[in-house]
Coordinates of C-alpha atoms in Angstrom, one line a residue:
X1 CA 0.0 0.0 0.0
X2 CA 1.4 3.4 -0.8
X3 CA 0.3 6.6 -0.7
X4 CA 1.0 9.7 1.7
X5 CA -1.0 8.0 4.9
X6 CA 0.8 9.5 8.0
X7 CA 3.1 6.8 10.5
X8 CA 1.3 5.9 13.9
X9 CA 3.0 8.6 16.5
X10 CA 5.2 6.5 19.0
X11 CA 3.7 7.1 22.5
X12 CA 7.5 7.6 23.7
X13 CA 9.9 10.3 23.2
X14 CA 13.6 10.3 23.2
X15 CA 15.2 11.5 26.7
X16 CA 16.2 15.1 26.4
X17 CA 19.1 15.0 28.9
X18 CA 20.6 12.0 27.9
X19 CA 19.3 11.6 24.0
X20 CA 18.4 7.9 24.2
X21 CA 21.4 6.7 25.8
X22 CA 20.7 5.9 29.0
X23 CA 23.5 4.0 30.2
X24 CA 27.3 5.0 30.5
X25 CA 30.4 3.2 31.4
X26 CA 32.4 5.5 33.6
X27 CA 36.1 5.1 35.1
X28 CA 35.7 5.0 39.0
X29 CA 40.0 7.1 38.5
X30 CA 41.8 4.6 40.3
X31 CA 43.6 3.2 37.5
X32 CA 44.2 -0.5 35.8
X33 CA 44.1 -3.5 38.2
X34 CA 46.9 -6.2 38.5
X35 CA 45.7 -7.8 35.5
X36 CA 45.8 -4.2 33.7
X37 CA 41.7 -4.0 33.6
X38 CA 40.0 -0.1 34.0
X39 CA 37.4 -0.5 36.6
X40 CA 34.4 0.8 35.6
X41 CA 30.6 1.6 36.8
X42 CA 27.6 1.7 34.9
X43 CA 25.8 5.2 35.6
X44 CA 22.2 5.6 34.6
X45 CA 20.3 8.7 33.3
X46 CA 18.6 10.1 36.5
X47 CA 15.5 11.6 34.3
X48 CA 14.8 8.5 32.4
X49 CA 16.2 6.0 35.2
X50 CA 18.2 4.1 32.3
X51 CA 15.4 3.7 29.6
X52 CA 16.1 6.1 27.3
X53 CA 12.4 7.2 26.1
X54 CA 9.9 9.3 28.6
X55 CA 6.2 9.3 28.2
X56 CA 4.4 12.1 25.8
X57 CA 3.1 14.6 28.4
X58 CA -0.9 14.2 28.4
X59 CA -1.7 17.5 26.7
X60 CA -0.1 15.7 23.6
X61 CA -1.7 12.8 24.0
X62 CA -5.0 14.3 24.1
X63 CA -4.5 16.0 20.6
X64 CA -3.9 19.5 22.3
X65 CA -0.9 21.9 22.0
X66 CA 2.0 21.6 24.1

Protein backbone atom coordinates (compact mmCIF):
# COMPACT_ATOMS: atom_id res chain seq x y z
CA UNK A 1 0.00 0.00 0.00
CA UNK A 2 1.39 3.40 -0.75
CA UNK A 3 0.34 6.64 -0.70
CA UNK A 4 1.02 9.73 1.73
CA UNK A 5 -0.98 8.00 4.92
CA UNK A 6 0.79 9.52 8.01
CA UNK A 7 3.06 6.84 10.49
CA UNK A 8 1.32 5.92 13.86
CA UNK A 9 3.03 8.59 16.53
CA UNK A 10 5.15 6.51 19.04
CA UNK A 11 3.74 7.08 22.52
CA UNK A 12 7.51 7.61 23.74
CA UNK A 13 9.91 10.26 23.24
CA UNK A 14 13.64 10.31 23.25
CA UNK A 15 15.16 11.45 26.70
CA UNK A 16 16.18 15.12 26.43
CA UNK A 17 19.11 14.95 28.89
CA UNK A 18 20.63 11.97 27.86
CA UNK A 19 19.25 11.62 23.96
CA UNK A 20 18.38 7.94 24.16
CA UNK A 21 21.44 6.74 25.78
CA UNK A 22 20.74 5.90 29.04
CA UNK A 23 23.48 4.00 30.20
CA UNK A 24 27.32 4.96 30.51
CA UNK A 25 30.38 3.17 31.42
CA UNK A 26 32.37 5.48 33.57
CA UNK A 27 36.13 5.05 35.07
CA UNK A 28 35.71 5.03 39.00
CA UNK A 29 39.95 7.15 38.48
CA UNK A 30 41.81 4.62 40.26
CA UNK A 31 43.61 3.18 37.52
CA UNK A 32 44.15 -0.46 35.76
CA UNK A 33 44.11 -3.51 38.25
CA UNK A 34 46.92 -6.18 38.54
CA UNK A 35 45.67 -7.80 35.51
CA UNK A 36 45.83 -4.22 33.74
CA UNK A 37 41.72 -3.98 33.63
CA UNK A 38 40.03 -0.07 34.01
CA UNK A 39 37.36 -0.51 36.63
CA UNK A 40 34.37 0.78 35.62
CA UNK A 41 30.65 1.58 36.84
CA UNK A 42 27.60 1.69 34.95
CA UNK A 43 25.78 5.15 35.60
CA UNK A 44 22.20 5.63 34.59
CA UNK A 45 20.33 8.69 33.29
CA UNK A 46 18.64 10.14 36.46
CA UNK A 47 15.48 11.64 34.30
CA UNK A 48 14.81 8.46 32.38
CA UNK A 49 16.18 6.03 35.16
CA UNK A 50 18.17 4.10 32.29
CA UNK A 51 15.36 3.71 29.64
CA UNK A 52 16.10 6.11 27.30
CA UNK A 53 12.37 7.19 26.14
CA UNK A 54 9.92 9.32 28.57
CA UNK A 55 6.16 9.33 28.23
CA UNK A 56 4.40 12.07 25.83
CA UNK A 57 3.06 14.63 28.36
CA UNK A 58 -0.86 14.23 28.41
CA UNK A 59 -1.71 17.46 26.66
CA UNK A 60 -0.09 15.73 23.64
CA UNK A 61 -1.69 12.79 23.96
CA UNK A 62 -4.99 14.31 24.08
CA UNK A 63 -4.46 16.02 20.58
CA UNK A 64 -3.86 19.49 22.29
CA UNK A 65 -0.86 21.88 22.02
CA UNK A 66 2.02 21.62 24.10
Amino acid sequence: MTGSAQAPQSLTRVCPNCYGFATAAVTSGLGRDHRGHLPTITVDCPTCNGHGTLPLPAAQLAGGRA
